[in-house]
Amino acid sequence: MDRLRYESERFRTYFGFPIAGMDVRMLTRAGFWFTNNNDKIRCAFCNLEIGALGVGDNLMELHSEWSSDCLFIRGESDNVPMEQEHDMVCLLPSNNCGPCLTNLGVSVSDNVRKSDNVTSTHLNVVRRVEPMHSRFENPKSRLKSYSTWPLEHWLAPRVLSEAGFFYSGTLDKAICFSCGGGLKDWQQHDDPWEEHAFYFSKCRFLIERKGRDFVKRVQGERPRALKSEEIGALASHPPKCTTATPEQFLCHLCQENERKILFMPCGHLVACIVCGMKVKSCPICRVDILATTRAILV
């Protein structure tokens, strides 16, 4: 049933759903699939089963209330939203951008990991517009997630939530609702906004709230180096056409070699050839890698 981590696969199970007027897309986005047994639905990640549904029911709230430890609720699952399944951004040459991805160069070779599930459908060019964890887009929702935040922790939940982070429920790990980047082991003088800008400089929410100048200032004040606090995604969106510095094209895993390997179906270009062949799931979105190909940058 691993396929049910894909939102589109869960959506397909609702054919013949018996409750008229029920928004099955909402049920799907809340992590549930239709069991075809009366009106019972089941979470693809914790197996919570719910029945006797009403049209006005808020499934996300019910899910959180009855199964708070669910990885989906905690933002730690390998759920793949519909928008992300074809999350490949078109990078075309322009007058104001640096190296751009213009040729996917997909071929059958020793260094291409293939699967029968990889088809031309996975190569659609679609620009992602929704946040990684849309249910925490509302600041109040993020703040509510800190109900079990360690009381002795010096960093206030309000400050973290304002910077876009919701609580994962584990230690002091917080995750950005927009880019999906996570941080933990916060130090006494860490500023959530600055840490956000340093590790996840491409985050759309961050740029909208603080501006590109703020991000550039933070990036320029200290050397770029990975540390153990950086968890999960290093950026939620694939590289876009920017006036990028050479450092921005280094492998996010080893920080030594140039990014060369494109992961499919997610479309993220974050790894060098050596590192790209070692991982089984994308370090950014956690989607299983069905194929890899060498990206051609011009």
GROMACS .gro file of C-alpha atoms in nm:
model
  298
    1MET     CA    1   0.000   0.000   0.000
    2ASP     CA    2   0.304   0.225  -0.030
    3ARG     CA    3   0.141   0.387  -0.333
    4LEU     CA    4  -0.115   0.551  -0.102
    5ARG     CA    5   0.144   0.796   0.019
    6TYR     CA    6   0.076   0.964  -0.316
    7GLU     CA    7  -0.220   1.200  -0.284
    8SER     CA    8  -0.332   1.124  -0.639
    9GLU     CA    9  -0.352   0.751  -0.559
   10ARG     CA   10  -0.564   0.818  -0.249
   11PHE     CA   11  -0.789   1.044  -0.454
   12ARG     CA   12  -0.857   0.764  -0.704
   13THR     CA   13  -0.994   0.538  -0.427
   14TYR     CA   14  -1.297   0.766  -0.377
   15PHE     CA   15  -1.478   0.649  -0.689
   16GLY     CA   16  -1.828   0.560  -0.569
   17PHE     CA   17  -1.793   0.734  -0.231
   18PRO     CA   18  -2.146   0.724  -0.080
   19ILE     CA   19  -2.173   1.067   0.087
   20ALA     CA   20  -2.306   1.329  -0.154
   21GLY     CA   21  -2.159   1.675  -0.110
   22MET     CA   22  -1.849   1.555   0.075
   23ASP     CA   23  -1.529   1.715  -0.054
   24VAL     CA   24  -1.322   1.404  -0.123
   25ARG     CA   25  -1.022   1.619  -0.216
   26MET     CA   26  -1.027   1.746   0.142
   27LEU     CA   27  -1.032   1.387   0.269
   28THR     CA   28  -0.742   1.305   0.041
   29ARG     CA   29  -0.536   1.602   0.154
   30ALA     CA   30  -0.595   1.500   0.516
   31GLY     CA   31  -0.415   1.171   0.446
   32PHE     CA   32  -0.717   0.941   0.404
   33TRP     CA   33  -0.820   0.690   0.139
   34PHE     CA   34  -1.161   0.525   0.088
   35THR     CA   35  -1.182   0.164   0.210
   36ASN     CA   36  -1.495   0.094   0.002
   37ASN     CA   37  -1.662  -0.029   0.322
   38ASN     CA   38  -1.969   0.188   0.384
   39ASP     CA   39  -1.824   0.538   0.430
   40LYS     CA   40  -1.511   0.436   0.620
   41ILE     CA   41  -1.185   0.607   0.535
   42ARG     CA   42  -0.837   0.518   0.661
   43CYS     CA   43  -0.515   0.714   0.704
   44ALA     CA   44  -0.239   0.591   0.476
   45PHE     CA   45   0.023   0.657   0.742
   46CYS     CA   46  -0.122   0.558   1.082
   47ASN     CA   47  -0.420   0.340   0.976
   48LEU     CA   48  -0.665   0.551   1.176
   49GLU     CA   49  -1.013   0.458   1.047
   50ILE     CA   50  -1.307   0.697   1.060
   51GLY     CA   51  -1.671   0.642   0.963
   52ALA     CA   52  -2.013   0.806   0.999
   53LEU     CA   53  -1.879   1.120   0.835
   54GLY     CA   54  -2.066   1.448   0.811
   55VAL     CA   55  -2.031   1.702   0.530
   56GLY     CA   56  -1.910   1.970   0.773
   57ASP     CA   57  -1.649   1.755   0.948
   58ASN     CA   58  -1.296   1.893   0.962
   59LEU     CA   59  -1.092   1.581   0.893
   60MET     CA   60  -0.758   1.743   0.962
   61GLU     CA   61  -0.868   1.842   1.312
   62LEU     CA   62  -1.018   1.498   1.378
   63HIS     CA   63  -0.705   1.332   1.249
   64SER     CA   64  -0.486   1.545   1.475
   65GLU     CA   65  -0.711   1.489   1.778
   66TRP     CA   66  -0.740   1.110   1.747
   67SER     CA   67  -0.394   1.028   1.616
   68SER     CA   68  -0.156   1.303   1.722
   69ASP     CA   69   0.147   1.075   1.680
   70CYS     CA   70   0.073   1.012   1.312
   71LEU     CA   71   0.377   1.097   1.101
   72PHE     CA   72   0.150   1.275   0.853
   73ILE     CA   73   0.010   1.501   1.125
   74ARG     CA   74   0.357   1.568   1.260
   75GLY     CA   75   0.483   1.664   0.917
   76GLU     CA   76   0.733   1.377   0.907
   77SER     CA   77   0.567   1.141   0.659
   78ASP     CA   78   0.668   1.070   0.301
   79ASN     CA   79   0.335   1.205   0.175
   80VAL     CA   80   0.350   1.328  -0.185
   81PRO     CA   81   0.095   1.603  -0.267
   82MET     CA   82  -0.053   1.609  -0.616
   83GLU     CA   83   0.134   1.929  -0.697
   84GLN     CA   84   0.464   1.773  -0.598
   85GLU     CA   85   0.429   1.457  -0.806
   86HIS     CA   86   0.525   1.653  -1.114
   87ASP     CA   87   0.731   1.911  -0.928
   88MET     CA   88   0.976   1.994  -1.201
   89VAL     CA   89   1.041   2.360  -1.260
   90CYS     CA   90   1.120   2.479  -1.610
   91LEU     CA   91   1.450   2.661  -1.612
   92LEU     CA   92   1.494   2.850  -1.939
   93PRO     CA   93   1.773   3.088  -2.042
   94SER     CA   94   1.707   3.459  -1.991
   95ASN     CA   95   1.907   3.780  -1.982
   96ASN     CA   96   1.930   3.796  -1.605
   97CYS     CA   97   2.001   3.443  -1.494
   98GLY     CA   98   2.300   3.220  -1.461
   99PRO     CA   99   2.331   2.853  -1.563
  100CYS     CA  100   1.995   2.703  -1.651
  101LEU     CA  101   1.870   2.348  -1.691
  102THR     CA  102   1.774   2.306  -2.057
  103ASN     CA  103   1.815   1.935  -2.131
  104LEU     CA  104   1.705   1.652  -1.907
  105GLY     CA  105   1.905   1.402  -2.112
  106VAL     CA  106   1.715   1.095  -1.989
  107SER     CA  107   1.874   0.775  -2.115
  108VAL     CA  108   1.921   0.412  -2.018
  109SER     CA  109   2.271   0.366  -1.878
  110ASP     CA  110   2.457   0.221  -1.581
  111ASN     CA  111   2.413   0.535  -1.377
  112VAL     CA  112   2.041   0.573  -1.438
  113ARG     CA  113   1.820   0.406  -1.179
  114LYS     CA  114   1.501   0.303  -1.359
  115SER     CA  115   1.157   0.180  -1.264
  116ASP     CA  116   0.858   0.065  -1.464
  117ASN     CA  117   0.667   0.350  -1.303
  118VAL     CA  118   0.884   0.616  -1.470
  119THR     CA  119   0.701   0.741  -1.776
  120SER     CA  120   0.676   1.065  -1.969
  121THR     CA  121   0.399   1.165  -1.729
  122HIS     CA  122   0.661   1.218  -1.460
  123LEU     CA  123   0.843   1.467  -1.683
  124ASN     CA  124   0.563   1.725  -1.699
  125VAL     CA  125   0.683   2.077  -1.632
  126VAL     CA  126   0.480   2.224  -1.348
  127ARG     CA  127   0.569   2.509  -1.113
  128ARG     CA  128   0.485   2.439  -0.750
  129VAL     CA  129   0.267   2.707  -0.596
  130GLU     CA  130   0.147   2.556  -0.268
  131PRO     CA  131   0.345   2.530   0.058
  132MET     CA  132   0.480   2.194   0.168
  133HIS     CA  133   0.255   2.185   0.476
  134SER     CA  134  -0.044   2.400   0.383
  135ARG     CA  135  -0.239   2.307   0.697
  136PHE     CA  136   0.012   2.515   0.895
  137GLU     CA  137  -0.005   2.818   0.668
  138ASN     CA  138  -0.220   2.997   0.926
  139PRO     CA  139   0.002   3.138   1.206
  140LYS     CA  140  -0.254   3.028   1.467
  141SER     CA  141  -0.232   2.669   1.343
  142ARG     CA  142   0.145   2.678   1.375
  143LEU     CA  143   0.126   2.820   1.725
  144LYS     CA  144  -0.121   2.550   1.832
  145SER     CA  145   0.127   2.283   1.725
  146TYR     CA  146   0.352   2.384   2.015
  147SER     CA  147   0.119   2.246   2.283
  148THR     CA  148   0.384   1.986   2.375
  149TRP     CA  149   0.687   2.210   2.321
  150PRO     CA  150   0.940   2.162   2.606
  151LEU     CA  151   0.843   2.411   2.877
  152GLU     CA  152   1.205   2.458   2.982
  153HIS     CA  153   1.314   2.559   2.632
  154TRP     CA  154   1.436   2.916   2.612
  155LEU     CA  155   1.294   2.981   2.264
  156ALA     CA  156   0.930   3.094   2.265
  157PRO     CA  157   0.684   2.911   2.035
  158ARG     CA  158   0.544   3.245   1.923
  159VAL     CA  159   0.882   3.350   1.783
  160LEU     CA  160   0.923   3.022   1.596
  161SER     CA  161   0.571   3.025   1.455
  162GLU     CA  162   0.612   3.382   1.334
  163ALA     CA  163   0.921   3.270   1.143
  164GLY     CA  164   0.712   3.003   0.968
  165PHE     CA  165   0.794   2.702   1.184
  166PHE     CA  166   0.552   2.452   1.336
  167TYR     CA  167   0.647   2.196   1.601
  168SER     CA  168   0.720   1.843   1.482
  169GLY     CA  169   0.646   1.694   1.824
  170THR     CA  170   1.001   1.560   1.864
  171LEU     CA  171   1.258   1.723   2.094
  172ASP     CA  172   1.295   2.084   1.972
  173LYS     CA  173   1.266   2.010   1.601
  174ALA     CA  174   1.063   2.273   1.413
  175ILE     CA  175   0.962   2.259   1.046
  176CYS     CA  176   0.882   2.542   0.805
  177PHE     CA  177   0.530   2.509   0.665
  178SER     CA  178   0.636   2.663   0.334
  179CYS     CA  179   0.969   2.509   0.229
  180GLY     CA  180   0.959   2.200   0.453
  181GLY     CA  181   1.302   2.274   0.599
  182GLY     CA  182   1.356   2.159   0.957
  183LEU     CA  183   1.591   2.270   1.234
  184LYS     CA  184   1.663   2.137   1.581
  185ASP     CA  185   1.916   2.176   1.866
  186TRP     CA  186   1.854   2.549   1.883
  187GLN     CA  187   2.131   2.747   2.054
  188GLN     CA  188   2.082   3.027   2.305
  189HIS     CA  189   2.140   3.315   2.063
  190ASP     CA  190   1.985   3.166   1.749
  191ASP     CA  191   1.741   3.393   1.568
  192PRO     CA  192   1.475   3.179   1.389
  193TRP     CA  193   1.450   3.421   1.097
  194GLU     CA  194   1.827   3.425   1.047
  195GLU     CA  195   1.857   3.047   1.078
  196HIS     CA  196   1.572   3.017   0.828
  197ALA     CA  197   1.753   3.247   0.586
  198PHE     CA  198   2.089   3.076   0.631
  199TYR     CA  199   1.976   2.719   0.571
  200PHE     CA  200   1.668   2.764   0.351
  201SER     CA  201   1.741   3.077   0.149
  202LYS     CA  202   1.499   2.980  -0.132
  203CYS     CA  203   1.194   2.961   0.096
  204ARG     CA  204   0.910   3.159  -0.060
  205PHE     CA  205   0.755   3.255   0.275
  206LEU     CA  206   1.090   3.378   0.404
  207ILE     CA  207   1.154   3.593   0.099
  208GLU     CA  208   0.802   3.736   0.101
  209ARG     CA  209   0.826   3.833   0.470
  210LYS     CA  210   1.188   3.943   0.507
  211GLY     CA  211   1.297   4.025   0.153
  212ARG     CA  212   1.593   3.913  -0.056
  213ASP     CA  213   1.824   4.174   0.094
  214PHE     CA  214   1.778   4.020   0.439
  215VAL     CA  215   1.856   3.674   0.302
  216LYS     CA  216   2.166   3.799   0.120
  217ARG     CA  217   2.288   3.974   0.434
  218VAL     CA  218   2.252   3.660   0.645
  219GLN     CA  219   2.416   3.447   0.377
  220GLY     CA  220   2.707   3.688   0.357
  221GLU     CA  221   2.768   3.720   0.731
  222ARG     CA  222   2.885   3.364   0.787
  223PRO     CA  223   3.040   3.087   0.574
  224ARG     CA  224   2.805   2.832   0.422
  225ALA     CA  225   2.857   2.496   0.594
  226LEU     CA  226   2.620   2.219   0.693
  227LYS     CA  227   2.582   2.140   1.060
  228SER     CA  228   2.404   1.865   1.248
  229GLU     CA  229   2.100   2.080   1.324
  230GLU     CA  230   1.994   2.088   0.960
  231ILE     CA  231   1.720   1.832   0.912
  232GLY     CA  232   1.534   1.705   0.608
  233ALA     CA  233   1.484   1.943   0.321
  234LEU     CA  234   1.757   2.195   0.246
  235ALA     CA  235   1.513   2.387   0.028
  236SER     CA  236   1.160   2.305  -0.076
  237HIS     CA  237   1.179   2.421  -0.437
  238PRO     CA  238   1.407   2.310  -0.721
  239PRO     CA  239   1.678   2.557  -0.826
  240LYS     CA  240   1.543   2.848  -1.028
  241CYS     CA  241   1.708   3.089  -1.267
  242THR     CA  242   1.895   3.338  -1.049
  243THR     CA  243   2.219   3.529  -1.058
  244ALA     CA  244   2.362   3.248  -0.849
  245THR     CA  245   2.708   3.237  -0.699
  246PRO     CA  246   2.918   2.923  -0.757
  247GLU     CA  247   2.854   2.806  -0.400
  248GLN     CA  248   2.486   2.775  -0.477
  249PHE     CA  249   2.564   2.502  -0.728
  250LEU     CA  250   2.755   2.281  -0.487
  251CYS     CA  251   2.613   1.943  -0.387
  252HIS     CA  252   2.395   1.988  -0.079
  253LEU     CA  253   2.514   1.655   0.059
  254CYS     CA  254   2.894   1.682   0.043
  255GLN     CA  255   2.932   2.057  -0.022
  256GLU     CA  256   3.235   1.979  -0.239
  257ASN     CA  257   3.131   1.879  -0.590
  258GLU     CA  258   2.900   2.047  -0.841
  259ARG     CA  259   2.537   1.938  -0.859
  260LYS     CA  260   2.494   1.708  -1.159
  261ILE     CA  261   2.227   1.448  -1.080
  262LEU     CA  262   1.856   1.516  -1.132
  263PHE     CA  263   1.617   1.305  -0.924
  264MET     CA  264   1.290   1.184  -1.074
  265PRO     CA  265   0.996   1.210  -1.041
  266CYS     CA  266   1.046   1.501  -0.800
  267GLY     CA  267   1.282   1.696  -1.027
  268HIS     CA  268   1.519   1.818  -0.755
  269LEU     CA  269   1.875   1.895  -0.865
  270VAL     CA  270   2.079   1.895  -0.543
  271ALA     CA  271   2.342   1.621  -0.563
  272CYS     CA  272   2.673   1.552  -0.731
  273ILE     CA  273   2.731   1.230  -0.926
  274VAL     CA  274   2.889   1.046  -0.632
  275CYS     CA  275   2.625   1.141  -0.374
  276GLY     CA  276   2.337   1.110  -0.621
  277MET     CA  277   2.410   0.743  -0.673
  278LYS     CA  278   2.413   0.667  -0.299
  279VAL     CA  279   2.072   0.792  -0.190
  280LYS     CA  280   1.740   0.612  -0.240
  281SER     CA  281   1.508   0.902  -0.160
  282CYS     CA  282   1.537   1.272  -0.232
  283PRO     CA  283   1.696   1.454   0.067
  284ILE     CA  284   1.468   1.750   0.003
  285CYS     CA  285   1.118   1.604  -0.034
  286ARG     CA  286   1.180   1.241   0.077
  287VAL     CA  287   1.012   1.105  -0.238
  288ASP     CA  288   1.154   0.771  -0.355
  289ILE     CA  289   1.396   0.814  -0.646
  290LEU     CA  290   1.257   0.622  -0.942
  291ALA     CA  291   1.527   0.735  -1.181
  292THR     CA  292   1.830   0.960  -1.198
  293THR     CA  293   1.981   1.143  -1.490
  294ARG     CA  294   2.276   1.371  -1.541
  295ALA     CA  295   2.163   1.731  -1.582
  296ILE     CA  296   2.313   1.937  -1.861
  297LEU     CA  297   2.381   2.294  -1.751
  298VAL     CA  298   2.452   2.564  -2.008
   0.00000   0.00000   0.00000
